[in-house]
PDB file of N, CA, C and O in Angstrom:
ATOM      1  N   MET A1237       5.731 -11.624  12.064  1.00  0.00           N
ATOM      2  CA  MET A1237       5.741 -10.833  10.961  1.00  0.00           C
ATOM      3  C   MET A1237       5.067  -9.816  10.759  1.00  0.00           C
ATOM      4  O   MET A1237       5.570  -8.789  10.045  1.00  0.00           O
ATOM      5  N   VAL A1238       3.961  -9.532  11.371  1.00  0.00           N
ATOM      6  CA  VAL A1238       3.005  -8.439  11.430  1.00  0.00           C
ATOM      7  C   VAL A1238       3.982  -7.035  12.175  1.00  0.00           C
ATOM      8  O   VAL A1238       4.056  -6.252  11.692  1.00  0.00           O
ATOM      9  N   ALA A1239       4.753  -7.518  13.025  1.00  0.00           N
ATOM     10  CA  ALA A1239       5.587  -6.170  13.674  1.00  0.00           C
ATOM     11  C   ALA A1239       6.724  -6.004  12.626  1.00  0.00           C
ATOM     12  O   ALA A1239       6.945  -4.649  12.557  1.00  0.00           O
ATOM     13  N   VAL A1240       7.167  -6.742  11.900  1.00  0.00           N
ATOM     14  CA  VAL A1240       8.228  -6.503  11.048  1.00  0.00           C
ATOM     15  C   VAL A1240       7.409  -5.504   9.793  1.00  0.00           C
ATOM     16  O   VAL A1240       8.147  -4.438   9.518  1.00  0.00           O
ATOM     17  N   SER A1241       6.467  -6.004   9.241  1.00  0.00           N
ATOM     18  CA  SER A1241       5.858  -5.136   8.653  1.00  0.00           C
ATOM     19  C   SER A1241       5.201  -3.912   8.884  1.00  0.00           C
ATOM     20  O   SER A1241       5.431  -2.758   8.119  1.00  0.00           O
ATOM     21  N   TYR A1242       4.901  -3.583  10.203  1.00  0.00           N
ATOM     22  CA  TYR A1242       4.525  -2.412  10.798  1.00  0.00           C
ATOM     23  C   TYR A1242       5.665  -1.487  10.462  1.00  0.00           C
ATOM     24  O   TYR A1242       5.603  -0.178  10.253  1.00  0.00           O
ATOM     25  N   LEU A1243       6.786  -1.913  11.091  1.00  0.00           N
ATOM     26  CA  LEU A1243       8.053  -1.230  10.988  1.00  0.00           C
ATOM     27  C   LEU A1243       8.575  -0.756   9.751  1.00  0.00           C
ATOM     28  O   LEU A1243       8.921   0.311   9.397  1.00  0.00           O
ATOM     29  N   LEU A1244       8.451  -1.856   8.588  1.00  0.00           N
ATOM     30  CA  LEU A1244       9.062  -1.389   7.420  1.00  0.00           C
ATOM     31  C   LEU A1244       8.062  -0.382   6.671  1.00  0.00           C
ATOM     32  O   LEU A1244       8.640   0.398   5.947  1.00  0.00           O
ATOM     33  N   ALA A1245       6.735  -0.760   6.932  1.00  0.00           N
ATOM     34  CA  ALA A1245       5.777   0.468   6.129  1.00  0.00           C
ATOM     35  C   ALA A1245       5.798   1.493   6.712  1.00  0.00           C
ATOM     36  O   ALA A1245       5.775   2.447   5.922  1.00  0.00           O
ATOM     37  N   GLY A1246       6.036   1.728   7.852  1.00  0.00           N
ATOM     38  CA  GLY A1246       6.071   3.060   8.491  1.00  0.00           C
ATOM     39  C   GLY A1246       7.153   3.830   8.019  1.00  0.00           C
ATOM     40  O   GLY A1246       7.308   5.041   7.615  1.00  0.00           O
ATOM     41  N   MET A1247       8.538   3.159   8.033  1.00  0.00           N
ATOM     42  CA  MET A1247       9.705   3.794   7.555  1.00  0.00           C
ATOM     43  C   MET A1247       9.535   4.105   6.202  1.00  0.00           C
ATOM     44  O   MET A1247       9.972   5.295   5.588  1.00  0.00           O
ATOM     45  N   LEU A1248       9.044   3.325   5.292  1.00  0.00           N
ATOM     46  CA  LEU A1248       9.041   3.275   3.776  1.00  0.00           C
ATOM     47  C   LEU A1248       8.146   4.502   3.406  1.00  0.00           C
ATOM     48  O   LEU A1248       8.240   5.619   2.792  1.00  0.00           O
ATOM     49  N   VAL A1249       6.711   4.490   4.292  1.00  0.00           N
ATOM     50  CA  VAL A1249       5.917   5.587   3.773  1.00  0.00           C
ATOM     51  C   VAL A1249       6.411   6.913   4.294  1.00  0.00           C
ATOM     52  O   VAL A1249       6.415   7.924   3.447  1.00  0.00           O
ATOM     53  N   TRP A1250       6.719   7.273   5.639  1.00  0.00           N
ATOM     54  CA  TRP A1250       7.055   8.297   6.079  1.00  0.00           C
ATOM     55  C   TRP A1250       8.366   8.640   5.447  1.00  0.00           C
ATOM     56  O   TRP A1250       8.648   9.917   5.464  1.00  0.00           O
ATOM     57  N   GLY A1251       9.249   7.970   5.303  1.00  0.00           N
ATOM     58  CA  GLY A1251      10.536   8.260   4.647  1.00  0.00           C
ATOM     59  C   GLY A1251      10.352   8.625   3.322  1.00  0.00           C
ATOM     60  O   GLY A1251      10.934   9.742   2.715  1.00  0.00           O
ATOM     61  N   GLY A1252       9.337   8.185   2.521  1.00  0.00           N
ATOM     62  CA  GLY A1252       9.113   8.546   1.110  1.00  0.00           C
ATOM     63  C   GLY A1252       8.371   9.881   1.304  1.00  0.00           C
ATOM     64  O   GLY A1252       8.738  10.751   0.215  1.00  0.00           O
ATOM     65  N   ILE A1253       7.524  10.215   2.250  1.00  0.00           N
ATOM     66  CA  ILE A1253       6.903  11.612   2.078  1.00  0.00           C
ATOM     67  C   ILE A1253       7.826  12.521   2.437  1.00  0.00           C
ATOM     68  O   ILE A1253       8.126  13.651   2.033  1.00  0.00           O
ATOM     69  N   GLY A1254       9.081  12.317   3.605  1.00  0.00           N
ATOM     70  CA  GLY A1254      10.149  13.005   3.740  1.00  0.00           C
ATOM     71  C   GLY A1254      11.015  13.292   2.373  1.00  0.00           C
ATOM     72  O   GLY A1254      11.551  14.589   2.319  1.00  0.00           O
ATOM     73  N   TRP A1255      11.033  12.044   1.617  1.00  0.00           N
ATOM     74  CA  TRP A1255      11.890  12.417   0.312  1.00  0.00           C
ATOM     75  C   TRP A1255      11.059  13.454  -0.516  1.00  0.00           C
ATOM     76  O   TRP A1255      11.904  14.330  -1.039  1.00  0.00           O
ATOM     77  N   LEU A1256      10.081  13.329  -0.548  1.00  0.00           N
ATOM     78  CA  LEU A1256       9.362  14.285  -1.351  1.00  0.00           C
ATOM     79  C   LEU A1256       9.313  15.749  -0.909  1.00  0.00           C
ATOM     80  O   LEU A1256       9.585  16.639  -1.782  1.00  0.00           O
ATOM     81  N   VAL A1257       9.454  15.986   0.329  1.00  0.00           N
ATOM     82  CA  VAL A1257       9.569  17.124   0.894  1.00  0.00           C
ATOM     83  C   VAL A1257      10.951  17.514   0.533  1.00  0.00           C
ATOM     84  O   VAL A1257      11.053  18.928   0.263  1.00  0.00           O
ATOM     85  N   ASP A1258      12.200  16.795   0.903  1.00  0.00           N
ATOM     86  CA  ASP A1258      13.228  17.168   0.339  1.00  0.00           C
ATOM     87  C   ASP A1258      13.589  17.685  -0.888  1.00  0.00           C
ATOM     88  O   ASP A1258      14.039  18.563  -1.354  1.00  0.00           O
ATOM     89  N   HIS A1259      12.762  16.865  -1.720  1.00  0.00           N
ATOM     90  CA  HIS A1259      12.684  17.193  -3.207  1.00  0.00           C
ATOM     91  C   HIS A1259      12.288  18.445  -3.496  1.00  0.00           C
ATOM     92  O   HIS A1259      12.957  19.507  -4.428  1.00  0.00           O
ATOM     93  N   PHE A1260      11.047  18.837  -2.836  1.00  0.00           N
ATOM     94  CA  PHE A1260      10.493  20.496  -3.344  1.00  0.00           C
ATOM     95  C   PHE A1260      11.075  21.535  -2.540  1.00  0.00           C
ATOM     96  O   PHE A1260      11.245  22.584  -3.010  1.00  0.00           O
ATOM     97  N   VAL A1261      11.861  21.095  -1.309  1.00  0.00           N
ATOM     98  CA  VAL A1261      12.216  21.968  -0.569  1.00  0.00           C
ATOM     99  C   VAL A1261      14.037  22.456  -1.161  1.00  0.00           C
ATOM    100  O   VAL A1261      14.360  23.591  -1.066  1.00  0.00           O
ATOM    101  N   GLY A1262      14.587  21.334  -1.474  1.00  0.00           N
ATOM    102  CA  GLY A1262      15.766  21.487  -1.976  1.00  0.00           C
ATOM    103  C   GLY A1262      16.716  21.149  -0.937  1.00  0.00           C
ATOM    104  O   GLY A1262      17.962  21.462  -1.168  1.00  0.00           O
ATOM    105  N   THR A1263      16.544  20.234   0.079  1.00  0.00           N
ATOM    106  CA  THR A1263      17.460  19.859   0.879  1.00  0.00           C
ATOM    107  C   THR A1263      18.006  18.392   0.533  1.00  0.00           C
ATOM    108  O   THR A1263      17.423  17.780  -0.295  1.00  0.00           O
ATOM    109  N   ARG A1264      18.849  17.940   1.258  1.00  0.00           N
ATOM    110  CA  ARG A1264      19.478  16.502   0.906  1.00  0.00           C
ATOM    111  C   ARG A1264      19.261  15.632   2.047  1.00  0.00           C
ATOM    112  O   ARG A1264      20.375  15.474   2.917  1.00  0.00           O
ATOM    113  N   GLY A1265      18.222  15.158   2.117  1.00  0.00           N
ATOM    114  CA  GLY A1265      17.940  13.921   3.013  1.00  0.00           C
ATOM    115  C   GLY A1265      17.491  14.259   4.342  1.00  0.00           C
ATOM    116  O   GLY A1265      17.328  13.409   5.345  1.00  0.00           O
ATOM    117  N   ILE A1266      17.336  15.366   4.841  1.00  0.00           N
ATOM    118  CA  ILE A1266      17.089  15.919   6.116  1.00  0.00           C
ATOM    119  C   ILE A1266      15.521  15.427   6.476  1.00  0.00           C
ATOM    120  O   ILE A1266      15.512  14.669   7.444  1.00  0.00           O
ATOM    121  N   PHE A1267      14.544  15.868   5.663  1.00  0.00           N
ATOM    122  CA  PHE A1267      13.189  15.287   5.939  1.00  0.00           C
ATOM    123  C   PHE A1267      12.990  13.925   5.675  1.00  0.00           C
ATOM    124  O   PHE A1267      12.163  13.375   6.446  1.00  0.00           O
ATOM    125  N   ALA A1268      13.647  13.291   4.881  1.00  0.00           N
ATOM    126  CA  ALA A1268      13.555  11.740   4.693  1.00  0.00           C
ATOM    127  C   ALA A1268      14.166  10.990   5.861  1.00  0.00           C
ATOM    128  O   ALA A1268      13.469  10.154   6.350  1.00  0.00           O
ATOM    129  N   GLY A1269      15.239  11.684   6.410  1.00  0.00           N
ATOM    130  CA  GLY A1269      15.466  11.086   7.783  1.00  0.00           C
ATOM    131  C   GLY A1269      14.780  11.192   8.880  1.00  0.00           C
ATOM    132  O   GLY A1269      14.297  10.238   9.551  1.00  0.00           O
ATOM    133  N   ILE A1270      14.150  12.312   9.018  1.00  0.00           N
ATOM    134  CA  ILE A1270      13.101  12.543   9.968  1.00  0.00           C
ATOM    135  C   ILE A1270      11.820  11.819   9.914  1.00  0.00           C
ATOM    136  O   ILE A1270      11.235  11.295  10.711  1.00  0.00           O
ATOM    137  N   GLY A1271      11.449  11.806   8.591  1.00  0.00           N
ATOM    138  CA  GLY A1271      10.114  10.764   8.256  1.00  0.00           C
ATOM    139  C   GLY A1271      10.494   9.466   8.467  1.00  0.00           C
ATOM    140  O   GLY A1271       9.650   8.701   9.055  1.00  0.00           O
ATOM    141  N   SER A1272      11.739   9.040   8.183  1.00  0.00           N
ATOM    142  CA  SER A1272      11.955   7.503   8.563  1.00  0.00           C
ATOM    143  C   SER A1272      11.949   7.114  10.073  1.00  0.00           C
ATOM    144  O   SER A1272      11.528   6.206  10.727  1.00  0.00           O
ATOM    145  N   VAL A1273      12.515   8.215  10.750  1.00  0.00           N
ATOM    146  CA  VAL A1273      12.497   7.873  12.338  1.00  0.00           C
ATOM    147  C   VAL A1273      11.119   8.117  12.977  1.00  0.00           C
ATOM    148  O   VAL A1273      10.679   7.342  13.795  1.00  0.00           O
ATOM    149  N   LEU A1274      10.227   8.941  12.432  1.00  0.00           N
ATOM    150  CA  LEU A1274       8.752   9.309  12.870  1.00  0.00           C
ATOM    151  C   LEU A1274       8.265   8.010  12.458  1.00  0.00           C
ATOM    152  O   LEU A1274       7.212   7.472  13.214  1.00  0.00           O
ATOM    153  N   GLY A1275       8.581   7.314  11.162  1.00  0.00           N
ATOM    154  CA  GLY A1275       7.780   6.032  10.794  1.00  0.00           C
ATOM    155  C   GLY A1275       8.028   4.959  11.687  1.00  0.00           C
ATOM    156  O   GLY A1275       7.336   4.140  12.030  1.00  0.00           O
ATOM    157  N   ILE A1276       9.335   4.690  11.985  1.00  0.00           N
ATOM    158  CA  ILE A1276       9.620   3.869  12.913  1.00  0.00           C
ATOM    159  C   ILE A1276       9.045   3.911  14.396  1.00  0.00           C
ATOM    160  O   ILE A1276       8.513   2.862  15.054  1.00  0.00           O
ATOM    161  N   GLY A1277       9.002   5.252  14.715  1.00  0.00           N
ATOM    162  CA  GLY A1277       8.392   5.379  15.947  1.00  0.00           C
ATOM    163  C   GLY A1277       6.902   4.994  15.777  1.00  0.00           C
ATOM    164  O   GLY A1277       6.209   4.558  16.764  1.00  0.00           O
ATOM    165  N   GLY A1278       6.259   5.418  14.779  1.00  0.00           N
ATOM    166  CA  GLY A1278       4.833   5.147  14.554  1.00  0.00           C
ATOM    167  C   GLY A1278       4.562   3.492  14.457  1.00  0.00           C
ATOM    168  O   GLY A1278       3.616   3.008  15.135  1.00  0.00           O
ATOM    169  N   GLY A1279       5.519   2.973  13.763  1.00  0.00           N
ATOM    170  CA  GLY A1279       5.533   1.507  13.848  1.00  0.00           C
ATOM    171  C   GLY A1279       5.566   0.811  15.205  1.00  0.00           C
ATOM    172  O   GLY A1279       4.975  -0.216  15.517  1.00  0.00           O
ATOM    173  N   VAL A1280       6.414   1.186  16.006  1.00  0.00           N
ATOM    174  CA  VAL A1280       6.485   0.824  17.410  1.00  0.00           C
ATOM    175  C   VAL A1280       5.303   1.142  18.164  1.00  0.00           C
ATOM    176  O   VAL A1280       4.851   0.169  18.759  1.00  0.00           O
ATOM    177  N   TYR A1281       4.872   2.241  18.022  1.00  0.00           N
ATOM    178  CA  TYR A1281       3.560   2.591  18.688  1.00  0.00           C
ATOM    179  C   TYR A1281       2.282   1.366  18.472  1.00  0.00           C
ATOM    180  O   TYR A1281       1.651   0.947  19.193  1.00  0.00           O
ATOM    181  N   LEU A1282       2.288   1.275  17.050  1.00  0.00           N
ATOM    182  CA  LEU A1282       1.257   0.295  16.640  1.00  0.00           C
ATOM    183  C   LEU A1282       1.438  -1.196  17.040  1.00  0.00           C
ATOM    184  O   LEU A1282       0.568  -1.724  17.537  1.00  0.00           O
ATOM    185  N   ILE A1283       2.859  -1.362  17.178  1.00  0.00           N
ATOM    186  CA  ILE A1283       3.103  -2.796  17.751  1.00  0.00           C
ATOM    187  C   ILE A1283       2.667  -2.971  19.094  1.00  0.00           C
ATOM    188  O   ILE A1283       2.048  -3.960  19.658  1.00  0.00           O
ATOM    189  N   VAL A1284       2.793  -1.732  19.814  1.00  0.00           N
ATOM    190  CA  VAL A1284       2.748  -1.921  21.149  1.00  0.00           C
ATOM    191  C   VAL A1284       1.118  -1.859  21.477  1.00  0.00           C
ATOM    192  O   VAL A1284       0.400  -2.575  22.353  1.00  0.00           O
ATOM    193  N   ARG A1285       0.600  -1.094  20.887  1.00  0.00           N
ATOM    194  CA  ARG A1285      -0.956  -0.890  20.755  1.00  0.00           C
ATOM    195  C   ARG A1285      -1.489  -2.062  20.445  1.00  0.00           C
ATOM    196  O   ARG A1285      -2.825  -2.566  21.042  1.00  0.00           O
ATOM    197  N   ARG A1286      -1.513  -2.572  19.194  1.00  0.00           N
ATOM    198  CA  ARG A1286      -2.426  -3.706  18.634  1.00  0.00           C
ATOM    199  C   ARG A1286      -1.878  -5.081  19.123  1.00  0.00           C
ATOM    200  O   ARG A1286      -2.877  -6.017  19.188  1.00  0.00           O
ATOM    201  N   LEU A1287      -0.662  -5.220  19.270  1.00  0.00           N
ATOM    202  CA  LEU A1287       0.052  -6.417  19.696  1.00  0.00           C
ATOM    203  C   LEU A1287       0.242  -6.663  21.117  1.00  0.00           C
ATOM    204  O   LEU A1287       0.392  -7.683  21.594  1.00  0.00           O
ATOM    205  N   GLY A1288       0.213  -5.734  21.888  1.00  0.00           N
ATOM    206  CA  GLY A1288       0.257  -5.697  23.269  1.00  0.00           C
ATOM    207  C   GLY A1288       1.943  -6.238  23.724  1.00  0.00           C
ATOM    208  O   GLY A1288       1.979  -6.729  24.803  1.00  0.00           O
ATOM    209  N   ALA A1289       2.765  -5.854  22.818  1.00  0.00           N
ATOM    210  CA  ALA A1289       4.228  -6.512  23.096  1.00  0.00           C
ATOM    211  C   ALA A1289       5.097  -5.685  24.020  1.00  0.00           C
ATOM    212  O   ALA A1289       4.711  -4.486  23.945  1.00  0.00           O
TER     213      ALA A1289
END
């Protein structure tokens, strides 16, 4: 359950930050997509580092 929450939280937080950047820059989803991918990558990193999976 912890692993799933790391992935979801990373995707939502960094995707949300990317969405805000999209809003201010005037693009359509480019930074939100990049933020989501980075958030998932960060979640995987945390899972491997903290849970040793």
